[in-house]
Amino acid sequence: MANVVVVGAQWGDEGKGKIVDWLSERADVIARFQGGHNAGHTLVIDGVVYKLSLLPSGIVRQGKLSVIGNGVVLDPWHLVGEIDKLRDQGVTITPETLMIAENAALILPIHGELDRARESAASMAKIGTTGRGIGPAYEDKVGRRSVRVADLADDATLELRVDRALVHHDALRRGLGLEPIDRDALLAQLREIAPKVLEYAAPVWKVLNDQRRAGKRILFEGAQGALLDIDFGTYPYVTSSNVIAGQAATGTGIGPGAIDFVLGIVKAYTTRVGEGPFPAELTDDVGQRLGERGHEFGTVTGRKRRCGWFDAVLVRQTCATSGVNGIALTKLDVLDGFETLKICTGYELDGETLDYLPTAADHQARCTPIYEELPGWSESTEGARTWADLPANAIKYVRRVEELIGCSVALLSTSPERDDTILVTDPFAD
Ligand code: GDP
Ligand code: IMO
Ligand code: MG
């Protein structure tokens, strides 16, 4: 049986949620493996909108197991709030349908505070984070001072973990002019939330390996996008986790051999939210028009997303770093009505042509895009469900994207609705 990893192949918001929801019909288990509630995944099912940040997008389907892996940083209060919100929308969530890795690190209120204090400190260049404590929580994980899910079950351990974190955080907070942490209040908050998290706690690595052995299909749901990866992204304007497909293995405890197909989610143009380099960015009317047609506002923070033409250089690169076997091309309909379209095919840097994004920040900043122009189409592709519904120039555009990135389209999405999706190659096919 095939297991599929879904990863964002740009700067996030490619439409992963919609595609994971669509694919989850074919899967038995849906697992998140990195990030946290910095993600914002929007699903539209028969006109009903579901917004997920922490829970896997498979949660809205009955009869599936949703899993939050150890690679995720988990805000317990947000978790409980998101579960409640979905229950209000009629989604059933029980310890049989949701499992959380016992070894996942927690995001505490002090992480969010630190994240926001750093972002607003005049002396530091802003990253444009979501302010949800993601970076500080991963720092504590690597620094071996996290409170993990399993620690919530034993009060003595919980106190030890909290004390270890406080030594470090109080020193940091002094430097930022923040009040010292109220230890007792933090412990009381954690004791109060503990049972609501522990009911879902499980040895996720074991559950997934057992499921795999039983022939179940696992769909790994990435958050963010490969250009926000801590190693391969536009550092330091990145998130604090590995986002690329390899992380699906370490972020859940299943071996890399379990991954049979990597599906890269690719938007038909480019967007980015937050600071950082963006060679094909359009700050003119065209960028504005893409943003308006694509409703490009962040799900988590409501910020306007920056928009630009499709950048084939970047996607070719992210397809390589994630070993992408096929892509899901989304939001093709947003390009309807443009007379001409442009695709970035290379960069010019100091008189040389590059076919990849260089690593050095000053080089990235000085890369100017080289474009090729393609004819647009005036017909609507919105809601198209077969290739035959697509205008000839839309098909030409898709074919050119495939050629330039060196990867085929497995799925094509033409609206936010679940079923407005064209299947070309089934990623789950054996
Ligand atoms: P994610 O973070 O990758 O899951 O993406 P988001 O949900 O943050 O952003 C994608 C947005 O585009 C959401 O509002 C989706 O409902 C919407 N969307 C997804 N696919 C399509 C599509 O093919 N066409 C259009 N017009 N919107 C889409
Ligand atoms: P989904 O899963 C788009 C961006 C933030 C910021 C940087 C670091 O919806 O695609 P962080 O809070 O993670 O420390 O912020 O990463 N970012 C995202 N951008 N989509 C996301 O998730 C993102 N998650 C983080 O805007 O630039
Ligand atoms: Mg998003």
Short mmCIF file of C-alpha atoms and ligand atoms in Angstrom, two decimals:
data_model
loop_
_atom_site.label_atom_id
_atom_site.label_comp_id
_atom_site.label_asym_id
_atom_site.label_seq_id
_atom_site.Cartn_x
_atom_site.Cartn_y
_atom_site.Cartn_z
CA MET A 1 0.00 0.00 0.00
CA ALA A 2 1.24 3.48 -0.80
CA ASN A 3 1.92 6.22 1.73
CA VAL A 4 1.93 9.79 0.51
CA VAL A 5 3.65 12.92 1.84
CA VAL A 6 2.14 16.29 0.97
CA VAL A 7 4.50 19.26 1.14
CA GLY A 8 4.17 22.91 0.24
CA ALA A 9 6.59 23.68 -2.61
CA GLN A 10 6.65 27.50 -2.26
CA TRP A 11 6.27 29.82 0.76
CA GLY A 12 3.16 28.17 2.21
CA ASP A 13 -0.55 28.68 1.51
CA GLU A 14 -0.35 26.69 -1.70
CA GLY A 15 -3.66 24.96 -0.97
CA LYS A 16 -2.31 21.99 1.01
CA GLY A 17 -5.42 21.80 3.18
CA LYS A 18 -7.77 21.46 0.24
CA ILE A 19 -5.62 18.79 -1.40
CA VAL A 20 -5.06 16.83 1.83
CA ASP A 21 -8.81 16.88 2.47
CA TRP A 22 -9.47 15.65 -1.08
CA LEU A 23 -6.81 12.92 -0.86
CA SER A 24 -7.83 11.81 2.62
CA GLU A 25 -10.79 9.96 1.13
CA ARG A 26 -8.20 7.49 -0.17
CA ALA A 27 -6.21 7.35 3.11
CA ASP A 28 -6.77 5.65 6.47
CA VAL A 29 -4.49 7.83 8.59
CA ILE A 30 -3.63 11.53 8.20
CA ALA A 31 -0.56 12.73 10.11
CA ARG A 32 0.93 16.17 10.75
CA PHE A 33 4.71 16.02 11.16
CA GLN A 34 6.02 19.55 11.77
CA GLY A 35 5.02 23.13 12.48
CA GLY A 36 2.19 24.02 14.78
CA HIS A 37 -0.72 26.44 14.80
CA ASN A 38 1.23 28.86 12.61
CA ALA A 39 -0.35 26.88 9.77
CA GLY A 40 -3.71 27.91 8.36
CA HIS A 41 -5.42 25.34 6.16
CA THR A 42 -8.80 26.17 4.65
CA LEU A 43 -11.20 23.49 3.42
CA VAL A 44 -14.45 24.20 1.62
CA ILE A 45 -16.88 21.31 1.49
CA ASP A 46 -20.25 21.93 -0.12
CA GLY A 47 -19.95 25.60 0.69
CA VAL A 48 -19.06 25.01 4.35
CA VAL A 49 -15.67 26.49 5.36
CA TYR A 50 -13.41 24.73 7.86
CA LYS A 51 -10.25 26.45 9.09
CA LEU A 52 -7.59 24.25 10.61
CA SER A 53 -4.29 25.28 12.15
CA LEU A 54 -3.12 22.40 14.27
CA LEU A 55 -5.40 19.48 13.52
CA PRO A 56 -4.74 17.38 10.42
CA SER A 57 -7.03 18.22 7.51
CA GLY A 58 -8.33 14.65 7.48
CA ILE A 59 -10.21 15.32 10.73
CA VAL A 60 -13.38 16.42 8.95
CA ARG A 61 -13.87 12.98 7.37
CA GLN A 62 -15.50 10.30 9.48
CA GLY A 63 -13.75 6.98 9.96
CA LYS A 64 -10.19 8.29 9.56
CA LEU A 65 -7.45 8.42 12.17
CA SER A 66 -5.83 11.85 12.57
CA VAL A 67 -2.40 12.01 14.13
CA ILE A 68 -0.23 14.83 15.45
CA GLY A 69 3.37 13.64 15.32
CA ASN A 70 6.34 14.40 17.56
CA GLY A 71 7.70 16.91 15.03
CA VAL A 72 4.82 19.27 15.76
CA VAL A 73 5.01 21.90 18.51
CA LEU A 74 1.69 21.79 20.27
CA ASP A 75 -0.13 24.63 22.02
CA PRO A 76 -2.52 22.74 24.32
CA TRP A 77 -4.91 25.67 24.77
CA HIS A 78 -5.13 26.21 21.05
CA LEU A 79 -5.67 22.47 20.57
CA VAL A 80 -8.65 22.43 22.90
CA GLY A 81 -10.09 25.57 21.29
CA GLU A 82 -9.74 24.16 17.77
CA ILE A 83 -11.35 20.87 18.79
CA ASP A 84 -14.28 22.77 20.33
CA LYS A 85 -14.72 24.92 17.22
CA LEU A 86 -14.80 21.90 14.94
CA ARG A 87 -17.22 20.09 17.23
CA ASP A 88 -19.49 23.13 16.94
CA GLN A 89 -19.32 22.61 13.17
CA GLY A 90 -20.49 19.03 13.63
CA VAL A 91 -17.13 17.23 13.37
CA THR A 92 -16.73 14.21 15.66
CA ILE A 93 -13.39 14.10 17.49
CA THR A 94 -12.59 11.36 20.00
CA PRO A 95 -9.44 9.62 21.30
CA GLU A 96 -10.20 6.95 18.68
CA THR A 97 -10.03 9.48 15.82
CA LEU A 98 -7.28 11.80 17.11
CA MET A 99 -3.92 10.81 18.58
CA ILE A 100 -1.14 13.09 19.75
CA ALA A 101 2.48 12.03 20.12
CA GLU A 102 3.51 11.75 23.77
CA ASN A 103 6.94 13.05 22.79
CA ALA A 104 5.70 16.24 21.11
CA ALA A 105 7.00 19.47 22.68
CA LEU A 106 4.49 21.99 24.02
CA ILE A 107 4.14 25.65 23.14
CA LEU A 108 3.62 27.56 26.40
CA PRO A 109 2.24 31.09 26.78
CA ILE A 110 5.82 32.30 27.43
CA HIS A 111 6.80 31.19 23.91
CA GLY A 112 4.19 33.36 22.24
CA GLU A 113 5.13 36.30 24.45
CA LEU A 114 8.80 35.91 23.59
CA ASP A 115 8.05 35.58 19.87
CA ARG A 116 6.00 38.79 19.89
CA ALA A 117 8.46 40.69 22.09
CA ARG A 118 11.30 39.87 19.71
CA GLU A 119 9.26 40.86 16.69
CA SER A 120 8.47 44.24 18.18
CA ALA A 121 11.96 44.93 19.56
CA ALA A 122 13.38 47.85 17.59
CA SER A 123 16.88 46.40 17.75
CA MET A 124 15.95 43.25 15.83
CA ALA A 125 15.02 42.88 12.16
CA LYS A 126 11.48 41.59 11.97
CA ILE A 127 10.90 38.12 10.51
CA GLY A 128 7.16 38.67 10.23
CA THR A 129 6.31 35.56 12.27
CA THR A 130 2.77 34.53 13.10
CA GLY A 131 3.52 35.46 16.74
CA ARG A 132 2.40 32.05 17.95
CA GLY A 133 5.58 31.02 19.73
CA ILE A 134 6.74 28.53 17.12
CA GLY A 135 10.40 29.62 17.05
CA PRO A 136 10.86 29.83 20.83
CA ALA A 137 9.15 26.44 21.31
CA TYR A 138 11.49 24.73 18.82
CA GLU A 139 14.47 26.47 20.46
CA ASP A 140 13.48 24.93 23.78
CA LYS A 141 13.04 21.52 22.18
CA VAL A 142 16.55 21.55 20.75
CA GLY A 143 17.83 23.14 23.97
CA ARG A 144 16.38 20.18 25.93
CA ARG A 145 14.18 22.29 28.15
CA SER A 146 10.71 21.61 26.71
CA VAL A 147 7.67 20.43 28.54
CA ARG A 148 6.45 17.50 26.45
CA VAL A 149 2.99 15.96 26.25
CA ALA A 150 3.95 12.97 28.42
CA ASP A 151 5.26 15.29 31.18
CA LEU A 152 1.71 16.48 31.81
CA ALA A 153 0.88 13.10 33.35
CA ASP A 154 3.23 13.33 36.31
CA ASP A 155 3.23 16.39 38.55
CA ALA A 156 6.78 15.96 39.85
CA THR A 157 8.17 15.72 36.31
CA LEU A 158 6.07 18.66 35.21
CA GLU A 159 7.55 20.86 37.95
CA LEU A 160 11.08 19.79 37.03
CA ARG A 161 10.49 20.57 33.36
CA VAL A 162 8.93 23.94 34.08
CA ASP A 163 11.77 24.91 36.40
CA ARG A 164 14.34 24.01 33.78
CA ALA A 165 12.59 26.19 31.21
CA LEU A 166 12.14 29.09 33.63
CA VAL A 167 15.85 29.48 34.39
CA HIS A 168 16.47 30.11 30.72
CA HIS A 169 13.37 32.16 30.00
CA ASP A 170 13.64 34.49 32.97
CA ALA A 171 17.14 35.45 31.84
CA LEU A 172 15.87 36.14 28.31
CA ARG A 173 12.88 38.09 29.60
CA ARG A 174 15.06 40.35 31.71
CA GLY A 175 16.93 41.33 28.55
CA LEU A 176 13.70 42.14 26.76
CA GLY A 177 12.22 44.08 29.66
CA LEU A 178 9.50 41.47 30.36
CA GLU A 179 8.22 40.57 33.83
CA PRO A 180 9.57 37.36 35.42
CA ILE A 181 7.35 34.31 34.88
CA ASP A 182 4.76 33.49 37.54
CA ARG A 183 5.77 29.87 38.13
CA ASP A 184 2.71 28.89 40.15
CA ALA A 185 0.30 30.41 37.69
CA LEU A 186 1.98 28.59 34.77
CA LEU A 187 1.90 25.29 36.63
CA ALA A 188 -1.76 25.81 37.50
CA GLN A 189 -2.58 26.48 33.85
CA LEU A 190 -0.74 23.34 32.80
CA ARG A 191 -2.42 21.18 35.45
CA GLU A 192 -5.78 22.44 34.35
CA ILE A 193 -5.26 21.71 30.64
CA ALA A 194 -3.38 18.42 31.16
CA PRO A 195 -6.32 15.97 31.17
CA LYS A 196 -7.79 17.56 28.05
CA VAL A 197 -4.59 16.82 26.14
CA LEU A 198 -3.68 13.52 27.77
CA GLU A 199 -6.89 11.85 26.62
CA TYR A 200 -5.44 11.94 23.07
CA ALA A 201 -1.82 11.11 23.98
CA ALA A 202 -0.42 7.96 22.38
CA PRO A 203 2.87 6.37 21.27
CA VAL A 204 2.29 7.67 17.76
CA TRP A 205 5.41 6.07 16.28
CA LYS A 206 4.04 2.67 17.32
CA VAL A 207 0.52 3.35 16.14
CA LEU A 208 1.80 4.42 12.71
CA ASN A 209 4.14 1.45 12.36
CA ASP A 210 1.31 -0.92 13.36
CA GLN A 211 -1.05 0.74 10.90
CA ARG A 212 1.52 0.46 8.17
CA ARG A 213 2.08 -3.21 8.87
CA ALA A 214 -1.67 -3.75 8.75
CA GLY A 215 -1.68 -2.37 5.19
CA LYS A 216 -3.27 0.99 6.02
CA ARG A 217 -2.56 4.02 3.88
CA ILE A 218 -0.94 6.99 5.59
CA LEU A 219 -1.15 10.54 4.31
CA PHE A 220 1.47 12.85 5.82
CA GLU A 221 0.34 16.47 5.85
CA GLY A 222 3.06 19.11 5.68
CA ALA A 223 2.54 22.66 6.88
CA GLN A 224 4.30 25.80 5.60
CA GLY A 225 6.33 25.45 2.40
CA ALA A 226 9.82 24.31 1.42
CA LEU A 227 11.09 27.89 1.05
CA LEU A 228 10.27 28.40 4.74
CA ASP A 229 12.35 25.33 5.69
CA ILE A 230 14.87 26.07 8.44
CA ASP A 231 17.74 24.67 6.31
CA PHE A 232 16.65 25.12 2.71
CA GLY A 233 14.48 28.21 2.98
CA THR A 234 15.30 31.91 2.70
CA TYR A 235 17.04 32.00 6.10
CA PRO A 236 16.50 33.76 8.48
CA TYR A 237 13.09 34.57 6.97
CA VAL A 238 11.86 31.04 7.55
CA THR A 239 9.94 29.04 10.10
CA SER A 240 11.79 27.08 12.79
CA SER A 241 11.22 23.54 11.54
CA ASN A 242 12.23 21.34 8.66
CA VAL A 243 9.33 21.46 6.28
CA ILE A 244 10.61 19.30 3.43
CA ALA A 245 9.43 15.73 2.85
CA GLY A 246 12.25 14.04 4.79
CA GLN A 247 10.76 15.50 7.95
CA ALA A 248 7.68 13.28 7.58
CA ALA A 249 9.82 10.37 8.81
CA THR A 250 11.54 12.06 11.77
CA GLY A 251 8.42 14.00 12.68
CA THR A 252 6.35 10.85 13.21
CA GLY A 253 8.74 7.96 13.90
CA ILE A 254 8.22 5.99 10.73
CA GLY A 255 11.23 5.02 8.58
CA PRO A 256 11.96 6.90 5.34
CA GLY A 257 11.26 3.70 3.40
CA ALA A 258 7.59 4.10 4.28
CA ILE A 259 7.25 7.08 1.95
CA ASP A 260 6.14 5.98 -1.47
CA PHE A 261 5.08 9.23 -3.10
CA VAL A 262 5.84 12.88 -2.42
CA LEU A 263 3.22 15.29 -3.67
CA GLY A 264 4.37 18.91 -3.91
CA ILE A 265 1.59 21.47 -3.66
CA VAL A 266 2.23 24.31 -6.08
CA LYS A 267 0.21 27.47 -6.58
CA ALA A 268 -0.07 28.58 -10.23
CA TYR A 269 1.60 31.88 -9.21
CA THR A 270 3.66 32.79 -6.12
CA THR A 271 2.75 34.27 -2.74
CA ARG A 272 4.58 34.95 0.47
CA VAL A 273 3.44 36.32 3.83
CA GLY A 274 5.95 37.95 6.15
CA GLU A 275 9.35 39.45 5.40
CA GLY A 276 12.14 38.08 3.23
CA PRO A 277 13.38 37.86 -0.35
CA PHE A 278 10.90 37.24 -3.17
CA PRO A 279 12.52 37.71 -6.59
CA ALA A 280 9.35 37.47 -8.72
CA GLU A 281 7.29 39.74 -6.44
CA LEU A 282 4.95 42.19 -8.18
CA THR A 283 4.28 45.40 -6.30
CA ASP A 284 2.26 46.82 -9.19
CA ASP A 285 -1.36 46.47 -10.38
CA VAL A 286 -0.75 42.93 -11.57
CA GLY A 287 0.35 41.84 -8.08
CA GLN A 288 -2.68 43.61 -6.65
CA ARG A 289 -4.95 41.84 -9.12
CA LEU A 290 -3.50 38.42 -8.29
CA GLY A 291 -4.05 39.13 -4.58
CA GLU A 292 -7.63 40.22 -5.10
CA ARG A 293 -8.58 37.38 -7.45
CA GLY A 294 -6.85 34.82 -5.21
CA HIS A 295 -8.17 36.29 -1.92
CA GLU A 296 -4.60 36.33 -0.71
CA PHE A 297 -4.98 37.15 2.97
CA GLY A 298 -3.36 35.00 5.67
CA THR A 299 -5.71 32.58 7.48
CA VAL A 300 -3.83 32.91 10.77
CA THR A 301 -2.92 36.58 10.97
CA GLY A 302 -5.16 38.16 8.31
CA ARG A 303 -2.08 39.80 6.74
CA LYS A 304 -2.07 40.58 3.04
CA ARG A 305 0.03 38.05 1.15
CA ARG A 306 2.66 39.38 -1.25
CA CYS A 307 2.06 38.14 -4.81
CA GLY A 308 4.16 37.49 -7.91
CA TRP A 309 4.37 35.47 -11.12
CA PHE A 310 5.07 31.76 -11.05
CA ASP A 311 8.72 31.15 -10.25
CA ALA A 312 9.84 27.92 -11.90
CA VAL A 313 13.38 28.23 -10.52
CA LEU A 314 12.16 27.99 -6.95
CA VAL A 315 9.75 25.15 -7.57
CA ARG A 316 12.35 23.13 -9.50
CA GLN A 317 14.59 23.57 -6.46
CA THR A 318 11.96 22.60 -3.88
CA CYS A 319 10.90 19.58 -5.97
CA ALA A 320 14.53 18.47 -5.70
CA THR A 321 14.95 19.02 -1.95
CA SER A 322 11.73 17.14 -1.20
CA GLY A 323 12.10 14.48 -3.90
CA VAL A 324 8.72 15.41 -5.33
CA ASN A 325 7.17 12.69 -7.52
CA GLY A 326 4.27 14.78 -8.78
CA ILE A 327 2.63 18.09 -8.06
CA ALA A 328 -0.85 19.34 -7.31
CA LEU A 329 -1.19 22.63 -9.18
CA THR A 330 -3.69 24.88 -7.43
CA LYS A 331 -5.51 28.16 -8.08
CA LEU A 332 -5.18 27.97 -11.85
CA ASP A 333 -8.55 29.76 -12.00
CA VAL A 334 -6.98 32.86 -10.44
CA LEU A 335 -5.05 33.36 -13.70
CA ASP A 336 -8.27 33.53 -15.78
CA GLY A 337 -8.60 36.76 -17.74
CA PHE A 338 -4.96 37.85 -17.87
CA GLU A 339 -3.98 38.74 -21.41
CA THR A 340 -0.43 37.53 -20.92
CA LEU A 341 1.23 35.56 -18.15
CA LYS A 342 4.85 35.44 -17.13
CA ILE A 343 6.94 32.65 -15.67
CA CYS A 344 10.33 33.19 -14.06
CA THR A 345 12.76 30.76 -15.68
CA GLY A 346 16.09 31.92 -14.24
CA TYR A 347 17.83 34.72 -12.35
CA GLU A 348 20.39 37.21 -13.40
CA LEU A 349 23.08 37.94 -10.84
CA ASP A 350 26.09 40.12 -11.61
CA GLY A 351 25.85 39.43 -15.34
CA GLU A 352 25.48 35.67 -14.89
CA THR A 353 22.41 33.49 -15.32
CA LEU A 354 21.50 31.20 -12.42
CA ASP A 355 19.12 28.25 -12.50
CA TYR A 356 18.76 28.10 -8.70
CA LEU A 357 18.33 30.51 -5.79
CA PRO A 358 21.75 31.17 -4.25
CA THR A 359 22.14 30.83 -0.49
CA ALA A 360 23.87 34.08 0.47
CA ALA A 361 21.39 36.77 1.53
CA ASP A 362 23.03 39.51 -0.52
CA HIS A 363 22.95 37.31 -3.62
CA GLN A 364 19.29 36.49 -3.05
CA ALA A 365 18.49 40.17 -2.71
CA ARG A 366 20.25 41.03 -5.98
CA CYS A 367 18.77 38.22 -8.13
CA THR A 368 16.60 39.68 -10.83
CA PRO A 369 14.10 37.35 -12.50
CA ILE A 370 14.30 36.38 -16.15
CA TYR A 371 10.78 35.93 -17.53
CA GLU A 372 9.21 34.21 -20.44
CA GLU A 373 5.78 35.29 -21.57
CA LEU A 374 2.85 33.06 -22.36
CA PRO A 375 -0.55 33.93 -23.77
CA GLY A 376 -3.37 34.02 -21.21
CA TRP A 377 -6.98 32.88 -21.65
CA SER A 378 -10.24 34.74 -21.39
CA GLU A 379 -12.46 31.71 -20.61
CA SER A 380 -13.21 30.66 -17.02
CA THR A 381 -11.47 27.62 -15.58
CA GLU A 382 -13.21 28.03 -12.23
CA GLY A 383 -14.73 24.78 -11.11
CA ALA A 384 -13.34 22.78 -14.05
CA ARG A 385 -13.40 19.07 -13.26
CA THR A 386 -11.86 17.57 -16.42
CA TRP A 387 -9.02 18.46 -18.76
CA ALA A 388 -11.59 18.86 -21.51
CA ASP A 389 -13.03 21.83 -19.58
CA LEU A 390 -9.74 23.73 -19.78
CA PRO A 391 -9.00 26.30 -22.50
CA ALA A 392 -6.07 25.43 -24.80
CA ASN A 393 -3.88 28.23 -23.41
CA ALA A 394 -4.47 27.05 -19.83
CA ILE A 395 -3.30 23.59 -20.84
CA LYS A 396 -0.25 25.14 -22.54
CA TYR A 397 0.53 27.03 -19.33
CA VAL A 398 0.30 23.85 -17.24
CA ARG A 399 2.48 21.92 -19.70
CA ARG A 400 5.12 24.67 -19.65
CA VAL A 401 5.14 24.66 -15.83
CA GLU A 402 5.70 20.89 -15.89
CA GLU A 403 8.55 21.22 -18.37
CA LEU A 404 10.29 23.97 -16.46
CA ILE A 405 10.09 22.32 -13.04
CA GLY A 406 10.80 18.82 -14.36
CA CYS A 407 7.80 17.29 -12.63
CA SER A 408 4.31 16.24 -13.76
CA VAL A 409 0.94 17.43 -12.56
CA ALA A 410 -0.84 14.68 -10.60
CA LEU A 411 -3.74 16.87 -9.47
CA LEU A 412 -5.13 20.19 -10.65
CA SER A 413 -7.33 22.42 -8.51
CA THR A 414 -9.71 24.99 -9.98
CA SER A 415 -11.60 26.40 -6.96
CA PRO A 416 -11.60 26.19 -3.16
CA GLU A 417 -14.34 23.51 -3.26
CA ARG A 418 -13.26 19.97 -2.45
CA ASP A 419 -14.59 18.44 -5.65
CA ASP A 420 -13.33 21.06 -8.09
CA THR A 421 -10.24 18.95 -8.55
CA ILE A 422 -8.90 17.11 -11.58
CA LEU A 423 -7.11 13.83 -10.95
CA VAL A 424 -4.37 12.99 -13.44
CA THR A 425 -2.27 10.45 -11.52
CA ASP A 426 -3.40 8.89 -8.24
CA PRO A 427 -0.55 9.36 -5.72
CA PHE A 428 -1.89 6.37 -3.76
CA ALA A 429 -1.79 3.99 -6.72
CA ASP A 430 0.55 1.07 -6.05
P1 GDP B 1 -2.57 25.93 2.81
O1 GDP B 1 -1.97 26.69 3.95
O2 GDP B 1 -1.53 25.43 1.86
O3 GDP B 1 -3.53 24.87 3.22
O4 GDP B 1 -3.40 27.00 1.98
P2 GDP B 1 -4.44 28.06 2.61
O5 GDP B 1 -5.68 27.33 2.97
O6 GDP B 1 -3.78 28.90 3.63
O7 GDP B 1 -4.64 29.02 1.36
C1 GDP B 1 -5.16 28.58 0.16
C2 GDP B 1 -6.47 29.32 -0.12
O8 GDP B 1 -6.85 29.12 -1.46
C3 GDP B 1 -7.63 28.82 0.72
O9 GDP B 1 -8.49 29.89 1.00
C4 GDP B 1 -8.32 27.81 -0.19
O10 GDP B 1 -9.71 27.70 0.05
C5 GDP B 1 -8.09 28.43 -1.54
N1 GDP B 1 -7.92 27.49 -2.64
C6 GDP B 1 -7.38 26.25 -2.65
N2 GDP B 1 -7.34 25.75 -3.90
C7 GDP B 1 -7.88 26.70 -4.70
C8 GDP B 1 -8.10 26.78 -6.12
O11 GDP B 1 -7.78 25.89 -6.88
N3 GDP B 1 -8.67 27.94 -6.58
C9 GDP B 1 -9.02 28.97 -5.76
N4 GDP B 1 -9.55 30.04 -6.30
N5 GDP B 1 -8.82 28.92 -4.42
C10 GDP B 1 -8.25 27.80 -3.92
P1 IMO B 2 0.61 27.14 5.97
O1 IMO B 2 0.71 25.74 6.55
C1 IMO B 2 2.56 30.90 5.04
C2 IMO B 2 5.67 32.26 7.78
C3 IMO B 2 5.37 33.51 8.58
C4 IMO B 2 6.77 34.09 8.72
C5 IMO B 2 7.63 32.85 8.88
C6 IMO B 2 7.97 32.50 10.32
O2 IMO B 2 -0.71 27.77 6.12
O3 IMO B 2 1.14 27.14 4.58
P2 IMO B 2 6.58 31.44 12.31
O4 IMO B 2 5.37 31.92 13.02
O5 IMO B 2 6.44 30.08 11.70
O6 IMO B 2 7.83 31.53 13.15
O7 IMO B 2 6.81 32.50 11.11
O8 IMO B 2 6.90 31.78 8.30
N1 IMO B 2 4.67 31.18 7.90
C7 IMO B 2 3.79 30.88 6.96
N2 IMO B 2 3.52 31.46 5.77
N3 IMO B 2 1.89 29.79 5.40
C8 IMO B 2 2.16 29.16 6.56
O9 IMO B 2 1.60 27.99 6.91
C9 IMO B 2 3.11 29.72 7.42
N4 IMO B 2 3.60 29.40 8.63
C10 IMO B 2 4.56 30.28 8.91
O10 IMO B 2 4.50 34.37 7.90
O11 IMO B 2 7.14 34.72 7.50
MG MG B 3 -2.16 28.50 4.91
#
